[in-house]
């Protein structure tokens, strides 16, 4: 019974903290584009790296 005096306020604080973190993530735009990052991973870049980006152009034999 004595443990409830600690666990109930602790759970209320934890729920408040989780709500605050969720509110911050929604306000800062974390959930704006859920599909874009997944598509960017599989996009095939066939362009060789340019000299401006610091990469060397591939040498053709």
Coordinates of C-alpha atoms in Angstrom, one line a residue:
X1 CA 0.0 0.0 0.0
X2 CA 2.8 2.4 0.8
X3 CA 4.3 1.9 -2.7
X4 CA 1.2 3.4 -4.2
X5 CA 2.0 6.7 -2.6
X6 CA 5.1 6.8 -4.7
X7 CA 3.9 5.0 -7.9
X8 CA 0.7 7.1 -8.5
X9 CA 2.5 10.6 -8.5
X10 CA 5.4 9.1 -10.5
X11 CA 3.0 7.8 -13.2
X12 CA 1.2 11.2 -13.4
X13 CA 4.5 12.9 -13.9
X14 CA 5.5 10.4 -16.5
X15 CA 2.2 10.8 -18.4
X16 CA 2.7 14.6 -18.3
X17 CA 6.2 14.3 -19.6
X18 CA 5.2 12.0 -22.4
X19 CA 2.4 14.5 -23.4
X20 CA 4.9 17.3 -23.4
X21 CA 7.3 15.5 -25.6
X22 CA 4.5 14.5 -28.0
X23 CA 3.2 18.1 -28.1
X24 CA 6.7 19.4 -28.9
X25 CA 7.2 16.9 -31.7
X26 CA 3.9 17.8 -33.3
X27 CA 4.6 21.5 -33.1
X28 CA 8.1 21.2 -34.5
X29 CA 7.0 19.3 -37.6
X30 CA 8.4 15.9 -36.8
X31 CA 5.3 14.2 -38.3
X32 CA 4.9 16.4 -41.4
X33 CA 6.3 14.0 -44.0
X34 CA 6.3 10.3 -43.0
X35 CA 6.8 8.8 -46.5
X36 CA 9.5 11.1 -47.9
X37 CA 12.5 9.8 -46.0
X38 CA 11.7 6.3 -47.0
X39 CA 11.6 7.1 -50.7
X40 CA 14.8 9.2 -50.5
X41 CA 16.7 6.1 -49.3
X42 CA 15.9 4.1 -52.4
X43 CA 16.3 6.8 -55.0
X44 CA 19.0 5.8 -57.4
X45 CA 21.5 8.7 -58.2
X46 CA 23.1 8.0 -61.5
X47 CA 24.8 11.4 -61.7
X48 CA 28.5 11.3 -61.2
X49 CA 29.8 13.5 -58.4
X50 CA 30.6 17.0 -59.5
X51 CA 33.9 18.9 -59.0
X52 CA 32.1 21.5 -56.9
X53 CA 31.1 18.9 -54.3
X54 CA 34.7 17.8 -53.9
X55 CA 34.4 14.5 -55.5
X56 CA 36.4 13.3 -58.5
X57 CA 34.7 12.5 -61.8
X58 CA 34.9 8.8 -62.8
X59 CA 37.7 8.0 -65.3
X60 CA 36.6 6.3 -68.5
X61 CA 39.0 3.7 -69.9

